[in-house]
XYZ file of C-alpha atoms in Angstrom:
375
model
C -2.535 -54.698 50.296
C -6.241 -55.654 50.205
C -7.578 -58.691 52.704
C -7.933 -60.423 49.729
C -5.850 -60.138 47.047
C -8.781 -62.035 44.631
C -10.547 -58.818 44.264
C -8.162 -57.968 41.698
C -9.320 -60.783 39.543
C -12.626 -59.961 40.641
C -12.676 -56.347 39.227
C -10.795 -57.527 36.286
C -13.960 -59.688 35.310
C -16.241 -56.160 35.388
C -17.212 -54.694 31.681
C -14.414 -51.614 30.948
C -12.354 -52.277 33.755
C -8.302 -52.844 33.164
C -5.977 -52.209 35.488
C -5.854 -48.472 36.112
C -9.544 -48.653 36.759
C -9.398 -51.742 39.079
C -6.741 -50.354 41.083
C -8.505 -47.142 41.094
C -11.625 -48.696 42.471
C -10.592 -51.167 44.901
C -8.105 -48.562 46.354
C -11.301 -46.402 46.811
C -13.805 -48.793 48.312
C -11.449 -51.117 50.083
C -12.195 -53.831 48.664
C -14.591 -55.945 45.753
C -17.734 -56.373 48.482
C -17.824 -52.411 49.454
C -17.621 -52.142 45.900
C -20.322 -53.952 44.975
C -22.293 -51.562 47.531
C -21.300 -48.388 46.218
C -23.606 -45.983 44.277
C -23.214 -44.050 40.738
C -22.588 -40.830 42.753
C -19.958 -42.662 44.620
C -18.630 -44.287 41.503
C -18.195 -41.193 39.426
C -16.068 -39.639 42.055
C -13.153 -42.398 41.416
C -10.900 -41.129 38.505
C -11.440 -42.811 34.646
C -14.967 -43.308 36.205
C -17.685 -41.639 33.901
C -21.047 -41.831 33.529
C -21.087 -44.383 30.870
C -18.639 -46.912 32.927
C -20.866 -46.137 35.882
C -23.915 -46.905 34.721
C -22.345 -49.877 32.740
C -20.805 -50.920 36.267
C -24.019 -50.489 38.289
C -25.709 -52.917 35.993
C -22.988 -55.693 36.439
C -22.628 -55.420 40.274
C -26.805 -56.106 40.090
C -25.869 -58.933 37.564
C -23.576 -60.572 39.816
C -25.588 -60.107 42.849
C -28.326 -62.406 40.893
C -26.119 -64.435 39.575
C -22.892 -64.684 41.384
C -20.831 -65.794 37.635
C -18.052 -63.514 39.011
C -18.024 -65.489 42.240
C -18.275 -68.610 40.177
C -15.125 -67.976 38.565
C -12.998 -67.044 41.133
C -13.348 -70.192 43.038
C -13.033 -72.092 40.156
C -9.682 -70.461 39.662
C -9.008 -70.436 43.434
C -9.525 -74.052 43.176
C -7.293 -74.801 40.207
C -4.552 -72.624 41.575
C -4.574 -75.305 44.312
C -5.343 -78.387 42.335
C -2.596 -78.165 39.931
C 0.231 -76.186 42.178
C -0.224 -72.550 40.601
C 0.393 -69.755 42.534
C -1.685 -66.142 42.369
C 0.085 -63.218 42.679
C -1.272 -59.924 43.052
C -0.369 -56.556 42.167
C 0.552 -55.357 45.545
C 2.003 -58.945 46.433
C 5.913 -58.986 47.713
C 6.237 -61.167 44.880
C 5.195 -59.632 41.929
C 7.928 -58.610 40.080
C 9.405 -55.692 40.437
C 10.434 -54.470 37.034
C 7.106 -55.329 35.758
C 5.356 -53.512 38.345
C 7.193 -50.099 37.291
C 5.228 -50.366 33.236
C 2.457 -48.217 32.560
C -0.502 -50.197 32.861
C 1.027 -53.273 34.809
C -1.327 -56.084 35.330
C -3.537 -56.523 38.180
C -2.735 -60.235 38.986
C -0.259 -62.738 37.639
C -0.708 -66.792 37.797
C 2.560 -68.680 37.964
C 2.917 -72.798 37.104
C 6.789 -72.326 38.103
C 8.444 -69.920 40.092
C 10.361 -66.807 39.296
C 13.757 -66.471 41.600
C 15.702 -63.782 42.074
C 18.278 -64.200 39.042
C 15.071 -63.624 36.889
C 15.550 -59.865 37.565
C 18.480 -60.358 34.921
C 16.566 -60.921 31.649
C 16.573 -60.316 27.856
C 13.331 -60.724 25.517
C 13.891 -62.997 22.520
C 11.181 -62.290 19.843
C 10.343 -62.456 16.268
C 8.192 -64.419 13.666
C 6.528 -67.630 13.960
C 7.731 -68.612 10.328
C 11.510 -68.393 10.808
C 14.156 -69.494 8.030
C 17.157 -71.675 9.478
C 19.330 -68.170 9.607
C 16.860 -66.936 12.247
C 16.647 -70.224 14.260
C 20.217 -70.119 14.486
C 21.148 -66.604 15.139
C 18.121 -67.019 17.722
C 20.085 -70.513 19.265
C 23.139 -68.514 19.862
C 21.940 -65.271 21.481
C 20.105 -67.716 23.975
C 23.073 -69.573 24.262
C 25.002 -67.192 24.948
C 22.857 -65.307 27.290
C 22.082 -67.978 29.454
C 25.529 -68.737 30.011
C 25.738 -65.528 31.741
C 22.866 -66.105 33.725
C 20.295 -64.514 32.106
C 16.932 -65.376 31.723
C 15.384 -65.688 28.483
C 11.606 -64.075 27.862
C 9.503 -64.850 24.934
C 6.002 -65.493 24.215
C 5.728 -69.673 23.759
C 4.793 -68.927 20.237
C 5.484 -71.117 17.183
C 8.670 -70.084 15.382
C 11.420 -67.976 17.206
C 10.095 -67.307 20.532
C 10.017 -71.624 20.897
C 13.517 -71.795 19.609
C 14.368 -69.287 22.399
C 12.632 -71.334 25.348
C 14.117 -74.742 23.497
C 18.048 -73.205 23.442
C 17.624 -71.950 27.049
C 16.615 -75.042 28.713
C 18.972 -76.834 26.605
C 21.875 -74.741 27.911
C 21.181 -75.317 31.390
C 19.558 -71.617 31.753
C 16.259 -70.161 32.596
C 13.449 -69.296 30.556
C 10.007 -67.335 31.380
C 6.825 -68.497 28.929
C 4.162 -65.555 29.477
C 0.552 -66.534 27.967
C -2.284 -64.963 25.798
C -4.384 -67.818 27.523
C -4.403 -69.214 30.550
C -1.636 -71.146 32.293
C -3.670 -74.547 32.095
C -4.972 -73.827 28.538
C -1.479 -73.564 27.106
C -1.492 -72.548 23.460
C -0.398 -72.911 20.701
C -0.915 -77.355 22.377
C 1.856 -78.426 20.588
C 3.790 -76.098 23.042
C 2.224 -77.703 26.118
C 5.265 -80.726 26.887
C 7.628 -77.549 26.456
C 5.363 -75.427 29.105
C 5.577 -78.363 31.467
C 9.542 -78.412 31.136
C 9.716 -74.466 31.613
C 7.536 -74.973 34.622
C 10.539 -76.774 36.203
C 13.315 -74.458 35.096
C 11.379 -71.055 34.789
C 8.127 -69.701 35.034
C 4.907 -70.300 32.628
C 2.981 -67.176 33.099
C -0.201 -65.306 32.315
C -2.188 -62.522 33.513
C -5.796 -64.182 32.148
C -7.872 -66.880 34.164
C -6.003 -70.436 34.437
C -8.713 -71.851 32.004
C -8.626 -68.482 29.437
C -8.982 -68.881 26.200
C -6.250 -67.862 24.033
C -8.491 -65.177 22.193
C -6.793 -63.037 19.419
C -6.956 -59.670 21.697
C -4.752 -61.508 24.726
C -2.037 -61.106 22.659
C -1.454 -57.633 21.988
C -1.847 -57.462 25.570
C 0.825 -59.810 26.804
C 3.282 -58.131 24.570
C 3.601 -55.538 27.262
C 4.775 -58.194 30.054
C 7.094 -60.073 27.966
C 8.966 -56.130 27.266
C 8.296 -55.362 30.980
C 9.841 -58.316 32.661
C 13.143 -58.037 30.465
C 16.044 -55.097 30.439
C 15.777 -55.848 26.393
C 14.085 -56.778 24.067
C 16.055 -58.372 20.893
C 14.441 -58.765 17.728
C 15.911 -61.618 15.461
C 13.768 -62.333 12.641
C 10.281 -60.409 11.471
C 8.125 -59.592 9.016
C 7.334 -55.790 8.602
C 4.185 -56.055 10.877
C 3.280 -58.456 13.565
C 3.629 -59.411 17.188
C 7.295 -58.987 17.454
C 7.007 -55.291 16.090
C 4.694 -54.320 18.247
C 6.197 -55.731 21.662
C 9.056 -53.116 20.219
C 7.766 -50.554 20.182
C 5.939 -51.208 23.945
C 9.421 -51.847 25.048
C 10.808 -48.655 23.559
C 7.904 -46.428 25.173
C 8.476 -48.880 28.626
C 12.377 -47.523 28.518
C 13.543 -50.848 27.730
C 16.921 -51.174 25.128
C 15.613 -53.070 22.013
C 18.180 -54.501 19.639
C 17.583 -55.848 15.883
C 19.801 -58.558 14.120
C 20.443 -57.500 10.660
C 19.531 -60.191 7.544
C 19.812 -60.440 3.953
C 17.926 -57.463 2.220
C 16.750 -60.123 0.065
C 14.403 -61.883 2.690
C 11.454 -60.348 4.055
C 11.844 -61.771 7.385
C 14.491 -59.130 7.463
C 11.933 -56.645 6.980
C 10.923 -56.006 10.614
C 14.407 -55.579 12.000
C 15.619 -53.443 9.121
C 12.925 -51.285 9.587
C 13.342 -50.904 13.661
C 17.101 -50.052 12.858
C 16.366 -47.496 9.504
C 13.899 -45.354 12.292
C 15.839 -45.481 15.196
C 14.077 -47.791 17.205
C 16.310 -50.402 17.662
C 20.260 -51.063 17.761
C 21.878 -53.559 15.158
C 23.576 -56.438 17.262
C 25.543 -59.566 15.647
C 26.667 -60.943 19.022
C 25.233 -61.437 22.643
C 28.711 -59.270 23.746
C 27.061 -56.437 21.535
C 24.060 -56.425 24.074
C 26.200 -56.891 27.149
C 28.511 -53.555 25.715
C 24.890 -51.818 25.686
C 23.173 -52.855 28.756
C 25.718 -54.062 31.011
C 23.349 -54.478 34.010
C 22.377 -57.996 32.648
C 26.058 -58.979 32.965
C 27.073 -60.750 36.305
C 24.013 -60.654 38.655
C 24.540 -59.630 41.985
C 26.438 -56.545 41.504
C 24.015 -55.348 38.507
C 21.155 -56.869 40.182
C 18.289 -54.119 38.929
C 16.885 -51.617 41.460
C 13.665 -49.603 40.598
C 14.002 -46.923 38.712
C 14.184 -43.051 40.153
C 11.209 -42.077 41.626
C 9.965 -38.059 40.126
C 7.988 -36.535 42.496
C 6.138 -33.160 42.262
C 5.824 -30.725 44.741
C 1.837 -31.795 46.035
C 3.653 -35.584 46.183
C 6.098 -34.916 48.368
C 4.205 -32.617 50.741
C 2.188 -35.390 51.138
C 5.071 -37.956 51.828
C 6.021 -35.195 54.191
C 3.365 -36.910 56.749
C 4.265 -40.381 55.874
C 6.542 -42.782 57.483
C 7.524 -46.073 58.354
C 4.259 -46.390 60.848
C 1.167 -46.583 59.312
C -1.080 -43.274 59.168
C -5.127 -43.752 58.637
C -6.241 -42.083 55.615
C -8.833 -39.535 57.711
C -5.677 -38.602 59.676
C -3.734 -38.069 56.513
C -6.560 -35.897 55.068
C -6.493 -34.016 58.295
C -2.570 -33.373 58.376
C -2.641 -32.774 54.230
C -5.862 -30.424 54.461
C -6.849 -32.660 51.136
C -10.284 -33.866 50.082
C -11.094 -37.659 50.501
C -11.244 -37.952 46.703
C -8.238 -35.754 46.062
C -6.165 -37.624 48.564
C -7.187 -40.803 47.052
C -6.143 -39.819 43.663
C -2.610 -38.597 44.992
C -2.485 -41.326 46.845
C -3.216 -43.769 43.946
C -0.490 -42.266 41.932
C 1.779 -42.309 44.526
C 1.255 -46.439 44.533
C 1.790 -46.470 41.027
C 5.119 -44.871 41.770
C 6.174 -47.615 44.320
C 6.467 -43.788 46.824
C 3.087 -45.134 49.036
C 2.092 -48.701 50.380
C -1.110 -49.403 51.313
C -2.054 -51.683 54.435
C -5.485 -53.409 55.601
C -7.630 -50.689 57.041
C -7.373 -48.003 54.494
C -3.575 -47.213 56.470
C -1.175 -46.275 54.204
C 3.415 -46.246 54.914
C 6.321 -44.856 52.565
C 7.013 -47.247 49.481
C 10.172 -49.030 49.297
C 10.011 -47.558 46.019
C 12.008 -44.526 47.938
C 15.336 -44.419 49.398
């Protein structure tokens, strides 16, 4: 875990840089300062770093020593985060979750107005099309319904249409409900949504991995798709248009390993369109009931017993020679390159990977333990 778990917003802020990269580079300089420090030799040897992004980078870090805007906007956020009662949660924090953790390309930082619990582990994505008919508000009502009253926690987007009738039914069945942002938790969009952000915030969790004051610019979306599929065992699909959000944040949840389900309409409507077509190639499974989904992924049914444990950890033959010198005490890095016989770089890499795979933890001081991501 770094000293200071800001750098990850920090490096988020550099040109090119989205997660892979920032993890990349902090987990090779330490930290956002050293960083700042390094050189394009130094830069290049850091994997996804070329000489384009290096150059590119070595002319921001001498932009924000002049200017200090990256500074600028951390403390702003830091200062927010305490102002209004939001909490920042890093990448390598205890609590960031831990299904969302396991997607490709999880995000670096998360900032929370509400709190996730425990239960939140059990979840199903409701999703679909901001211009719903009244079939699709109410086949979207009862699968939220339904799903809260087995303890499930509903996922959607806070978007006009279907994913607010999912947050609506939810809280008004008693259950929980997760909002996650293409803007910034204190620059809730779209701002007729905001009272129903505030009531999440008290049974659930408005979330968003952008600044607390981000805009909600069209390209956040497309990138929060991938949260509101990774947090979730499911995504379910109940009314869509051919193209759109809701189609894409199925197919991220079918490449994530998620199950995705599609309610069937009339082949007369085209908000039909998007679920027929998930279900004619295979994508998705037709479900008329919330027991349909239960039948299909019973680990959402009845929490503690099914509560979800990270998924199977492959290892090749390099990675677990080089877990072979890793314990529960921590082991420098220039001892493990010594006992491995690796490079710096190369052990870095591995190393990185390993992270990725929950197999390695890093701890201050470039010391580095067996993830609890093994048994």
């Amino acid at each position: 875990m770094l000293s200071d778990p800001f750098d990850y917003l920090r490096v988020s802020l550099l040109p090119g840089i989205g997660s892979a990269r920032g993890r990349a580079l902090l987990n090779a300089f330490g930290g956002f300062s050293q960083l700042l420090r390094a050189g394009k030799r130094e830069l290049m040897r850091v994997e996804g770093i070329h000489l384009q992004t290096s150059e590119q980078l070595l002319r921001a870090f001498a932009d924000e020593r002049d200017s200090g805007a990256i500074a600028r906007v951390v403390e702003r956020n830091e200062a927010m985060c305490e102002r209004h009662g939001i909490r920042y949660v890093s990448w390598d924090s205890a609590d960031f979750p831990t299904r969302l953790r396991h997607i490709y390309d999880p995000p670096l930082f998360l900032f929370m107005a509400g709190n996730l619990l425990a239960e939140d582990h059990r979840a199903a994505a409701l999703i679909g099309t901001r211009h719903p008919d009244e079939y699709g508000r109410q086949v979207t009502e009862h699968f939220a319904a339904a799903l809260v009253r087995e303890g499930v926690t509903v996922v959607s987007g806070l978007a006009l249409g279907i994913d607010t009738v999912a947050h609506r039914s939810a809280l008004q069945h008693g259950g929980r409900t997760i909002a996650v942002l293409g803007s910034g938790v204190r620059r809730v969009y779209p701002a007729v949504n905001r009272a129903l952000a505030a009531t999440i915030e008290g049974a659930g969790c408005v979330l968003s991995e952008f600044p607390v004051d981000a805009a909600p610019d069209a390209m956040n979306f497309p990138r929060r798709n991938r949260i509101i599929s990774g947090l979730a065992h499911c995504v379910v699909v109940t009314q869509s248009g051919a193209r759109g959000g809701a189609m894409i944040t199925a197919q991220i949840a079918l490449d994530q390993g998620r199950d995705v389900y599609a309610v069937p309409g009339s082949v007369f409507n085209s908000r039909s369109l998007g679920p027929h077509d998930l279900l004619r190639r295979n994508i998705a499974r037709p479900v008329a009931s919330a027991e349909d989904i239960f039948s299909e992924t019973p680990a959402l049914r009845n929490g503690a017993a099914n509560a979800p444990s990270a998924p199977a950890v492959q290892l090749s033959l390099l990675e677990e020679e080089l877990l072979a010198h890793l314990g529960g005490n921590p082991v420098h890095i220039d001892d493990l390159a010594r006992l491995s016989g690796r490079s710096l770089p190369t052990l870095l890499a591995d190393l990185l990977q390993l992270e990725f795979k929950g197999a390695v933890r890093q701890l201050p001081g470039k010391h580095f333990v067996r993830g609890s991501g093994l048994s």
